[in-house]
Amino acid sequence: MPETSPLTPHFTLICACGLLFATAAQGQAVATAKSRFVFKDADGKTDSAEVVAKYAPKKIVHPFAKMDGSVDSKLRRAASIAEERAHAHSREQCWHYVKQALLASGAVSSYPTSVYAKDAAKELVSNYGFKKLSVRDPYKAPVGSVLVYNAKNGAGHIEIRTKSGFASDFRSKIPSPRPLIGVYSKL
């Protein structure tokens, strides 16, 4: 039988421990490193992005709108109609869609004639019995109220406050960034 050196078992043990520690260290490095998704972009260049392992949703910044009993029920119906008919993206026909929703709900007796959205406030007040509310924050507007916005070089914008956001020719969770002329409603 061949003789083994007295150092061979120690050497074997030291090698095994070194291999074990190296494997553990590599596993630790892989666990702490962020996973990356590697892909080629449109130009053919290789790029990567971090893989999201845990989803953290944003908190609701603005709560749902409150139902105000003093607002005409036909305006709340107009808000529902506008939301049903709204698209995901603007068609640049906000006043047209709001007119149709107001007429379909019975909130106005005839089709409004003003061309520009920013002129709607005058017409709604003078011809249809709307009142300007003291609300200046679009998020605090009651459901069914009509929000009219100004624009320097354009038609402006108009939308109806819905329970979950705003609707005109498109639906949105946030109000228009344009300057607010006013919030109008029938009480």
Coordinates of C-alpha atoms in Angstrom, one line a residue, residues 27-180:
G27 CA -23.4 32.9 -3.9
Q28 CA -23.4 36.0 -1.5
A29 CA -22.2 38.2 -4.3
V30 CA -24.9 36.9 -6.7
A31 CA -27.6 37.4 -4.1
T32 CA -26.6 41.0 -3.3
A33 CA -26.2 42.0 -7.0
K34 CA -29.3 43.4 -8.6
S35 CA -30.6 41.3 -11.5
R36 CA -30.3 42.9 -14.9
F37 CA -32.3 42.2 -18.1
V38 CA -30.0 42.4 -21.1
F39 CA -31.4 43.4 -24.5
K40 CA -30.5 45.0 -27.8
D41 CA -31.9 48.4 -28.6
A42 CA -33.2 49.6 -32.0
D43 CA -29.6 50.6 -33.0
G44 CA -28.4 47.1 -32.2
K45 CA -26.4 48.2 -29.1
T46 CA -26.5 45.9 -26.1
D47 CA -28.1 47.5 -23.1
S48 CA -29.5 46.4 -19.8
A49 CA -32.1 47.4 -17.2
E50 CA -32.6 46.5 -13.6
V51 CA -35.2 43.8 -13.0
V52 CA -37.9 45.0 -10.5
A53 CA -38.3 42.2 -8.0
K54 CA -40.8 43.9 -5.7
Y55 CA -43.6 46.2 -6.9
A56 CA -44.3 49.2 -4.7
P57 CA -47.5 51.1 -5.9
K58 CA -47.7 54.8 -5.5
K59 CA -50.0 56.1 -2.8
I60 CA -53.2 57.8 -4.0
V61 CA -52.4 61.5 -3.8
H62 CA -55.9 62.8 -4.5
P63 CA -58.9 60.9 -3.1
F64 CA -62.0 60.1 -5.1
A65 CA -64.4 63.1 -5.6
K66 CA -67.3 63.5 -3.1
M67 CA -70.9 63.4 -4.1
D68 CA -72.5 66.7 -3.3
G69 CA -76.2 66.4 -2.8
S70 CA -76.7 70.1 -3.7
V71 CA -75.5 69.5 -7.3
D72 CA -78.2 68.7 -9.9
S73 CA -78.6 65.0 -10.4
K74 CA -78.6 65.5 -14.2
L75 CA -75.0 66.8 -13.9
R76 CA -74.0 63.6 -12.1
R77 CA -75.6 61.7 -14.9
A78 CA -73.7 63.9 -17.4
A79 CA -70.5 62.9 -15.6
S80 CA -71.3 59.2 -16.1
I81 CA -72.2 59.7 -19.7
A82 CA -69.0 61.7 -20.4
E83 CA -66.9 59.0 -18.7
E84 CA -68.6 56.2 -20.7
R85 CA -68.0 58.0 -24.0
A86 CA -64.5 59.2 -23.3
H87 CA -61.5 57.8 -25.1
A88 CA -58.1 56.9 -23.6
H89 CA -56.5 59.9 -25.5
S90 CA -57.6 63.3 -26.6
R91 CA -59.3 63.8 -29.9
E92 CA -59.1 67.6 -29.4
Q93 CA -62.9 67.8 -29.2
C94 CA -63.4 68.3 -25.5
W95 CA -66.2 70.9 -25.8
H96 CA -68.1 68.8 -28.3
Y97 CA -68.1 65.7 -26.0
V98 CA -69.1 67.7 -23.0
K99 CA -71.9 69.4 -24.9
Q100 CA -73.2 65.9 -25.9
A101 CA -73.0 64.6 -22.4
L102 CA -74.8 67.7 -20.9
L103 CA -77.6 67.4 -23.6
A104 CA -77.9 63.6 -23.2
S105 CA -78.4 63.9 -19.5
G106 CA -80.9 66.7 -19.7
A107 CA -78.7 69.1 -17.9
V108 CA -79.1 71.6 -20.8
S109 CA -82.3 72.0 -22.8
S110 CA -80.6 72.6 -26.2
Y111 CA -77.2 72.1 -27.8
P112 CA -74.8 74.9 -26.7
T113 CA -73.7 77.1 -29.6
S114 CA -70.3 78.5 -28.5
V115 CA -67.4 77.2 -30.6
Y116 CA -64.5 77.4 -28.1
A117 CA -64.3 75.6 -24.8
K118 CA -63.0 78.7 -23.0
D119 CA -66.2 80.5 -24.0
A120 CA -68.4 77.8 -22.5
A121 CA -68.5 79.4 -19.1
K122 CA -70.3 82.5 -20.3
E123 CA -72.9 80.5 -22.3
L124 CA -73.6 78.0 -19.5
V125 CA -74.2 80.8 -17.0
S126 CA -76.2 83.1 -19.2
N127 CA -78.3 80.5 -21.1
Y128 CA -78.5 77.4 -18.9
G129 CA -78.6 78.5 -15.3
F130 CA -75.2 77.4 -14.2
K131 CA -73.5 79.1 -11.3
K132 CA -69.8 79.7 -10.8
L133 CA -68.6 77.8 -7.6
S134 CA -66.0 79.2 -5.3
V135 CA -63.9 76.1 -5.7
R136 CA -60.4 76.8 -7.2
D137 CA -58.9 73.3 -6.8
P138 CA -60.2 71.0 -9.5
Y139 CA -59.8 68.0 -7.2
K140 CA -62.3 69.6 -4.8
A141 CA -64.9 70.2 -7.5
P142 CA -68.1 68.1 -6.9
V143 CA -69.0 65.3 -9.2
G144 CA -70.8 66.6 -12.2
S145 CA -69.4 70.1 -12.1
V146 CA -68.0 71.5 -15.3
L147 CA -64.4 72.8 -15.3
V148 CA -63.5 75.5 -17.9
Y149 CA -59.8 76.3 -18.7
N150 CA -58.3 79.2 -20.6
A151 CA -55.6 79.1 -23.3
K152 CA -53.7 82.0 -24.7
N153 CA -53.5 80.9 -28.3
G154 CA -56.1 78.2 -28.4
A155 CA -59.7 77.0 -27.8
G156 CA -59.1 76.3 -24.1
H157 CA -60.3 73.1 -22.5
I158 CA -63.4 71.9 -20.7
E159 CA -64.0 68.7 -18.7
I160 CA -66.6 67.3 -16.3
R161 CA -65.6 66.1 -12.8
T162 CA -66.2 62.4 -12.4
K163 CA -65.9 60.3 -9.2
S164 CA -62.5 58.9 -10.3
G165 CA -61.1 61.9 -12.2
F166 CA -62.1 64.1 -15.2
A167 CA -63.8 63.4 -18.5
S168 CA -64.3 65.2 -21.8
D169 CA -63.3 63.6 -25.1
F170 CA -60.8 61.6 -23.0
R171 CA -60.6 60.4 -19.4
S172 CA -57.9 61.4 -17.0
K173 CA -57.0 61.0 -13.3
I174 CA -55.5 64.5 -13.2
P175 CA -57.0 67.8 -14.3
S176 CA -55.8 69.9 -17.1
P177 CA -52.6 71.9 -16.4
R178 CA -54.1 75.0 -18.2
P179 CA -55.2 78.0 -16.1
L180 CA -58.6 77.3 -14.6

